[in-house]
GROMACS .gro file of N, CA, C and O in nm:
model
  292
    1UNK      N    1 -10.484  -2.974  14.203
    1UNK     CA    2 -10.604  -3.051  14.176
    1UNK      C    3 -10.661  -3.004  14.042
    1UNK      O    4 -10.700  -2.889  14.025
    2UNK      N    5 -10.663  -3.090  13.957
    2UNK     CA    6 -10.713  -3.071  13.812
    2UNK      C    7 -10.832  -3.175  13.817
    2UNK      O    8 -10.837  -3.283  13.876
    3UNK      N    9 -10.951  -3.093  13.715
    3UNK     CA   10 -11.075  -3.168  13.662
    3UNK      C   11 -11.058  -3.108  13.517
    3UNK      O   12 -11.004  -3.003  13.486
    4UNK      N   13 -11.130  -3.219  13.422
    4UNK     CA   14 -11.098  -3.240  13.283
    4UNK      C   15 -11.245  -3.318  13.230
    4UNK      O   16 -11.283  -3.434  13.246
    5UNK      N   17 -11.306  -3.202  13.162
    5UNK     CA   18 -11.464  -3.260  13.121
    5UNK      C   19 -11.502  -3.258  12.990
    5UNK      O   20 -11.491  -3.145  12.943
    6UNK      N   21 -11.551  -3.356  12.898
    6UNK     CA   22 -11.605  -3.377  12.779
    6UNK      C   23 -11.720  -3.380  12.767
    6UNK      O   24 -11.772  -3.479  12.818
    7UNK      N   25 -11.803  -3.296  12.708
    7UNK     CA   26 -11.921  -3.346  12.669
    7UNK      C   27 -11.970  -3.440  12.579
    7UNK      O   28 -11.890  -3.474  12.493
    8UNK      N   29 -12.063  -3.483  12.577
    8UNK     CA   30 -12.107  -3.600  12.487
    8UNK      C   31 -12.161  -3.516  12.371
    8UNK      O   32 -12.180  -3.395  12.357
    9UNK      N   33 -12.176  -3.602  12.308
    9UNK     CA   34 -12.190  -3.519  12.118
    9UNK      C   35 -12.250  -3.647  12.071
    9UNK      O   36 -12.224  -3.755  12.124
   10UNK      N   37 -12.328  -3.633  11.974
   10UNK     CA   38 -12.441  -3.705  11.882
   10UNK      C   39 -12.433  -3.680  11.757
   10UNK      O   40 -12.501  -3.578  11.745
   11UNK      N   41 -12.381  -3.716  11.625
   11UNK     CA   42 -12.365  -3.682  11.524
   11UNK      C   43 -12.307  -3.549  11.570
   11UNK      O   44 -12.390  -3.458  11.566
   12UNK      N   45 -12.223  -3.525  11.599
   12UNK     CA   46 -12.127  -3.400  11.624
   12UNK      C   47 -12.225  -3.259  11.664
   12UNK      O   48 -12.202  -3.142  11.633
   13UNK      N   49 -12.354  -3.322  11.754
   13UNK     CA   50 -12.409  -3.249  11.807
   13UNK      C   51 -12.385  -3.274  11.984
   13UNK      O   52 -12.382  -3.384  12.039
   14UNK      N   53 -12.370  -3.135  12.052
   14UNK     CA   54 -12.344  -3.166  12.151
   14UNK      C   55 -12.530  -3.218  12.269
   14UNK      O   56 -12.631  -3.150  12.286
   15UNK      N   57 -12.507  -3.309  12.303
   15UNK     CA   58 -12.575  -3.326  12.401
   15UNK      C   59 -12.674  -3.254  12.541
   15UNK      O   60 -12.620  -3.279  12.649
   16UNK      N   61 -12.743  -3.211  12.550
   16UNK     CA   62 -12.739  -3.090  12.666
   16UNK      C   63 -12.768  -3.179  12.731
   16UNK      O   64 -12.840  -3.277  12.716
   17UNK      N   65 -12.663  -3.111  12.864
   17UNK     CA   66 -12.640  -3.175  12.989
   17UNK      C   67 -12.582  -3.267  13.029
   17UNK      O   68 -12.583  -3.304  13.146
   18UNK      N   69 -12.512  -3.326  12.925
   18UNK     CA   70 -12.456  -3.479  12.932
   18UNK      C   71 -12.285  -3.490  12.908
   18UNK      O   72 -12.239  -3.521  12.798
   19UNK      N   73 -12.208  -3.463  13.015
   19UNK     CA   74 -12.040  -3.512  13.006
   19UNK      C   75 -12.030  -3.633  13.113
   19UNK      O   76 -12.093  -3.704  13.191
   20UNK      N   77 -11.863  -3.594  13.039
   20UNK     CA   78 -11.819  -3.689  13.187
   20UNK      C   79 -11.722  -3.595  13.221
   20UNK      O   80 -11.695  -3.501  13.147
   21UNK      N   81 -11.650  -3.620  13.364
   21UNK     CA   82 -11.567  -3.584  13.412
   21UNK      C   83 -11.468  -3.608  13.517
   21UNK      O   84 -11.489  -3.655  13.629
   22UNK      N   85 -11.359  -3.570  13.466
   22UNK     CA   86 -11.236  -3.701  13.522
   22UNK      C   87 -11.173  -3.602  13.623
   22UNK      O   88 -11.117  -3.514  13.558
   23UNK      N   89 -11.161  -3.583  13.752
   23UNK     CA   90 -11.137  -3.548  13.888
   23UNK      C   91 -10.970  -3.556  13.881
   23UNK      O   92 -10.951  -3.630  13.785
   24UNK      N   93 -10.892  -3.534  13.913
   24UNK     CA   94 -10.736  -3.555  13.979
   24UNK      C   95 -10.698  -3.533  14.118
   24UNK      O   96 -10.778  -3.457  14.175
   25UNK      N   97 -10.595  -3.577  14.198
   25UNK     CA   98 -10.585  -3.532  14.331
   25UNK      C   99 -10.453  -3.442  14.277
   25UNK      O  100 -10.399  -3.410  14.171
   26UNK      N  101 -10.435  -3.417  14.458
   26UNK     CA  102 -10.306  -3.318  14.444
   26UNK      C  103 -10.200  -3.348  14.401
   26UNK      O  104 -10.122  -3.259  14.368
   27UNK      N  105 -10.145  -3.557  14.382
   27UNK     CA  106 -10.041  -3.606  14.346
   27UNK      C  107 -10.062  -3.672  14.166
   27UNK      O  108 -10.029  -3.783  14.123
   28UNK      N  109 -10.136  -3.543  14.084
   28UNK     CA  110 -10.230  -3.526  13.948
   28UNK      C  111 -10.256  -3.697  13.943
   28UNK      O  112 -10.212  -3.757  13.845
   29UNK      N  113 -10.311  -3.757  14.024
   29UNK     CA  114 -10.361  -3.874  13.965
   29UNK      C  115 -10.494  -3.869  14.002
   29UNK      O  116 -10.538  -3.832  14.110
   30UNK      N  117 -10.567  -3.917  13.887
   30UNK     CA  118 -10.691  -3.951  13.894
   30UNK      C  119 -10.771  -4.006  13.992
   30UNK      O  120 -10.752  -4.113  14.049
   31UNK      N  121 -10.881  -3.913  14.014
   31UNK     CA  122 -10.894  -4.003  14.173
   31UNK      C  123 -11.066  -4.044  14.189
   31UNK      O  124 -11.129  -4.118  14.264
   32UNK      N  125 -11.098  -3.960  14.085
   32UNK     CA  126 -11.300  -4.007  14.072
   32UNK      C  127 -11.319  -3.977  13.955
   32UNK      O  128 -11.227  -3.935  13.884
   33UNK      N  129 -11.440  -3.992  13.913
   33UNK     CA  130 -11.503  -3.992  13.768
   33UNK      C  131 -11.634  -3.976  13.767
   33UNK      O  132 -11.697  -4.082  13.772
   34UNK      N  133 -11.719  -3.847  13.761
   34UNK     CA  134 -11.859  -3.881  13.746
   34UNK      C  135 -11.892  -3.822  13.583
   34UNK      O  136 -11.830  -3.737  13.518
   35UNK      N  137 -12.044  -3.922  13.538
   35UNK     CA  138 -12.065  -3.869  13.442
   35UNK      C  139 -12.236  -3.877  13.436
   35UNK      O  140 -12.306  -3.932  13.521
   36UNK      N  141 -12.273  -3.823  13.340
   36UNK     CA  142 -12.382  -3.832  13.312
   36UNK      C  143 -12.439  -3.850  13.092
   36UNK      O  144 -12.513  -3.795  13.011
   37UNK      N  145 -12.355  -3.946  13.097
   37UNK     CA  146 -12.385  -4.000  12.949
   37UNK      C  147 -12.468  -4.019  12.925
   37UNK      O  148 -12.517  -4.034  13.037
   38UNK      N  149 -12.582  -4.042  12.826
   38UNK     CA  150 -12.698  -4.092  12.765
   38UNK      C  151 -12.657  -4.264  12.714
   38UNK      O  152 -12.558  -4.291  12.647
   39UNK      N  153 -12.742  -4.349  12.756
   39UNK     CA  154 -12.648  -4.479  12.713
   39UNK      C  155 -12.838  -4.534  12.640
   39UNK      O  156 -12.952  -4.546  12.685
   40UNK      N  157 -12.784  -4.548  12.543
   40UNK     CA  158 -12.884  -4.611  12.457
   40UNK      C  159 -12.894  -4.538  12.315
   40UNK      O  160 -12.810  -4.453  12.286
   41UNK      N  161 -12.977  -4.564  12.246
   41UNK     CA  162 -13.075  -4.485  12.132
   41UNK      C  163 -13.080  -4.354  12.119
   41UNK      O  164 -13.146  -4.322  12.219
   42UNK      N  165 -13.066  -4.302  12.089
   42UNK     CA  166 -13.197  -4.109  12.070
   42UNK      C  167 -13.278  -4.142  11.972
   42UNK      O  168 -13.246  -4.209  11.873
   43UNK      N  169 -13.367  -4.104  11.991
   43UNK     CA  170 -13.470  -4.106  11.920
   43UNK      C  171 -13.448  -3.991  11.780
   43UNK      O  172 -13.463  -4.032  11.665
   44UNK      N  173 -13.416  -3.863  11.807
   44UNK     CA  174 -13.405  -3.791  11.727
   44UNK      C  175 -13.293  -3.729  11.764
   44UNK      O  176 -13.271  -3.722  11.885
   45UNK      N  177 -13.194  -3.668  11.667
   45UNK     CA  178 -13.113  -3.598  11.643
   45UNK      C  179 -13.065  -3.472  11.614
   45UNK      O  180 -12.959  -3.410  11.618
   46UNK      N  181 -13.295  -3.442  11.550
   46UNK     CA  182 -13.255  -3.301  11.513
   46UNK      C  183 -13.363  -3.253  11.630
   46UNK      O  184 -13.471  -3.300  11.663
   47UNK      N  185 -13.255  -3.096  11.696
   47UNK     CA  186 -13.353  -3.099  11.749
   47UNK      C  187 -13.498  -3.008  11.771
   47UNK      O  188 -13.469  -2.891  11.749
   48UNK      N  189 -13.625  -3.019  11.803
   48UNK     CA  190 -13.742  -2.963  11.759
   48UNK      C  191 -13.795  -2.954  11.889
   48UNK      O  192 -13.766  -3.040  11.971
   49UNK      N  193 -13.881  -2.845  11.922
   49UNK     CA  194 -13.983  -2.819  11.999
   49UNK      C  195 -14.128  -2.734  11.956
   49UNK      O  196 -14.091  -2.620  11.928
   50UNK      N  197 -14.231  -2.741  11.944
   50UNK     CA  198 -14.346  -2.668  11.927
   50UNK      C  199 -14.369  -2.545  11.995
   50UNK      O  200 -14.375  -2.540  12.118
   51UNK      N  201 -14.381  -2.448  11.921
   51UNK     CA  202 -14.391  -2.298  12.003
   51UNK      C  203 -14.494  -2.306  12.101
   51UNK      O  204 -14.483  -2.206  12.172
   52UNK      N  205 -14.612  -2.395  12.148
   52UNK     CA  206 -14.700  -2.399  12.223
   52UNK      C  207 -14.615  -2.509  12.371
   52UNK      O  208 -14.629  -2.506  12.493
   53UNK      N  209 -14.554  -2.569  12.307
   53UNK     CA  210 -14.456  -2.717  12.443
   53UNK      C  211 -14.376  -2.570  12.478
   53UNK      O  212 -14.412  -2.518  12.584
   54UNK      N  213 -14.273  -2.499  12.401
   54UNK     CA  214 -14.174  -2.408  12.465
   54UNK      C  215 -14.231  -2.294  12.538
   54UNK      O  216 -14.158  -2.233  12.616
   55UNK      N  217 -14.392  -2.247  12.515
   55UNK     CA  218 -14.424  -2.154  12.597
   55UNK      C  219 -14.470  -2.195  12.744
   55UNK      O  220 -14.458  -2.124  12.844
   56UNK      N  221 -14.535  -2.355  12.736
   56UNK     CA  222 -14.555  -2.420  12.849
   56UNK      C  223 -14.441  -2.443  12.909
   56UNK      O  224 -14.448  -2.423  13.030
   57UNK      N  225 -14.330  -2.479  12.869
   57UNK     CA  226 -14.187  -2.475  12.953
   57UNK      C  227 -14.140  -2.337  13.074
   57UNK      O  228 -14.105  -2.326  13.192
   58UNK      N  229 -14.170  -2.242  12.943
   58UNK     CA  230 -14.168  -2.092  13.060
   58UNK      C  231 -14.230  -2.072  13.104
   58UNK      O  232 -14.199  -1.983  13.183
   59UNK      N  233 -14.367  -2.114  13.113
   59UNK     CA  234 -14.453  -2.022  13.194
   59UNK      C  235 -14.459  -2.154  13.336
   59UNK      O  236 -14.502  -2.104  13.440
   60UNK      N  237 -14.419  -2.318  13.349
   60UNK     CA  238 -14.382  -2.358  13.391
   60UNK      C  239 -14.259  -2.342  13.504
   60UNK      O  240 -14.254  -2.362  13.625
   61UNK      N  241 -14.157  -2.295  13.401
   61UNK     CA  242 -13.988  -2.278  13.510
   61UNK      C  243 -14.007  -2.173  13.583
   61UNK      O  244 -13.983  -2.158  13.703
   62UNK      N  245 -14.072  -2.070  13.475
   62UNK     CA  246 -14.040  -1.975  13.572
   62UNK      C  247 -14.151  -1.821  13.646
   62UNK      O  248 -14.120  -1.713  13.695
   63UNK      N  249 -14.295  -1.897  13.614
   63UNK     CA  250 -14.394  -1.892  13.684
   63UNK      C  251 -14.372  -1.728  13.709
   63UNK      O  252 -14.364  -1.669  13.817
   64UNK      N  253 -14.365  -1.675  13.575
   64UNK     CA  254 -14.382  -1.519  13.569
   64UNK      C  255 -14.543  -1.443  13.575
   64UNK      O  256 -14.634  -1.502  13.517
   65UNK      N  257 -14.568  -1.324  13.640
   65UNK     CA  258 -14.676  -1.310  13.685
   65UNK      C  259 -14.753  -1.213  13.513
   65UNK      O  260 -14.865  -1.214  13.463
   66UNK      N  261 -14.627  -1.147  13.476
   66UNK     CA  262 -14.640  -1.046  13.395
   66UNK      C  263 -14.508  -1.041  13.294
   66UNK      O  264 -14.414  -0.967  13.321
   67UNK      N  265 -14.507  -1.127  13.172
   67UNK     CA  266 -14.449  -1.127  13.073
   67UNK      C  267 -14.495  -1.133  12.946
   67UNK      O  268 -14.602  -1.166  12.896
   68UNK      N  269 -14.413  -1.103  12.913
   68UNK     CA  270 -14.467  -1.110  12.691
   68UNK      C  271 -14.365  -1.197  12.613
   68UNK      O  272 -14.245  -1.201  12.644
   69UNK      N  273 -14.417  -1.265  12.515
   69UNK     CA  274 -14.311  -1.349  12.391
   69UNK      C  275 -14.254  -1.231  12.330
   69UNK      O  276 -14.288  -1.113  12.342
   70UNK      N  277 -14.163  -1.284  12.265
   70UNK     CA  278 -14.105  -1.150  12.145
   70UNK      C  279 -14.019  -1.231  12.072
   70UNK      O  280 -13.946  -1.320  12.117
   71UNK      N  281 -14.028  -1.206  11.993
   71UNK     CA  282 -13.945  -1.275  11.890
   71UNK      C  283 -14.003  -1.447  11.830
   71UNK      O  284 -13.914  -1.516  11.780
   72UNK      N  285 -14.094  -1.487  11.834
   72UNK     CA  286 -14.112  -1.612  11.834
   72UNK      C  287 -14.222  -1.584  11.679
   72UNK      O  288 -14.270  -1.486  11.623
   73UNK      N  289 -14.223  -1.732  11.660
   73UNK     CA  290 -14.307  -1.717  11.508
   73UNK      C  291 -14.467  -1.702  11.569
   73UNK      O  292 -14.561  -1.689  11.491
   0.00000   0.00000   0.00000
């Protein structure tokens, strides 16, 4: 049983989170396919976040009681 996965790429940027992937059975033929492509537009290409959106992200995910930044501008 072989699986075989590509990610998607955007101006030869890779995508986060976004392949496909092609399944095989035991007689190597293809037997499912899931993906998760982006099908439309992007808006932007390059990519950017605000040091105030990325600190709300962590203190969001992962709802630390007692941490510090380091390294950030």
């Amino acid at each position: 049983v072989n699986h075989y996965s590509m990610k998607q790429l955007y101006n030869n940027i890779p995508v986060f989170g976004r392949s496909v992937k092609i399944h095989y059975n035991k007689t190597n033929l293809p037997s499912s396919m899931s993906d998760s492509y982006h099908v439309g537009e992007f808006e932007n290409s390059i990519p950017s976040i605000d040091i105030s959106y990325a600190k709300q992200i962590v203190s969001t995910d992962f709802q630390l009681a007692d941490f510090s930044y380091k390294n950030i501008i």
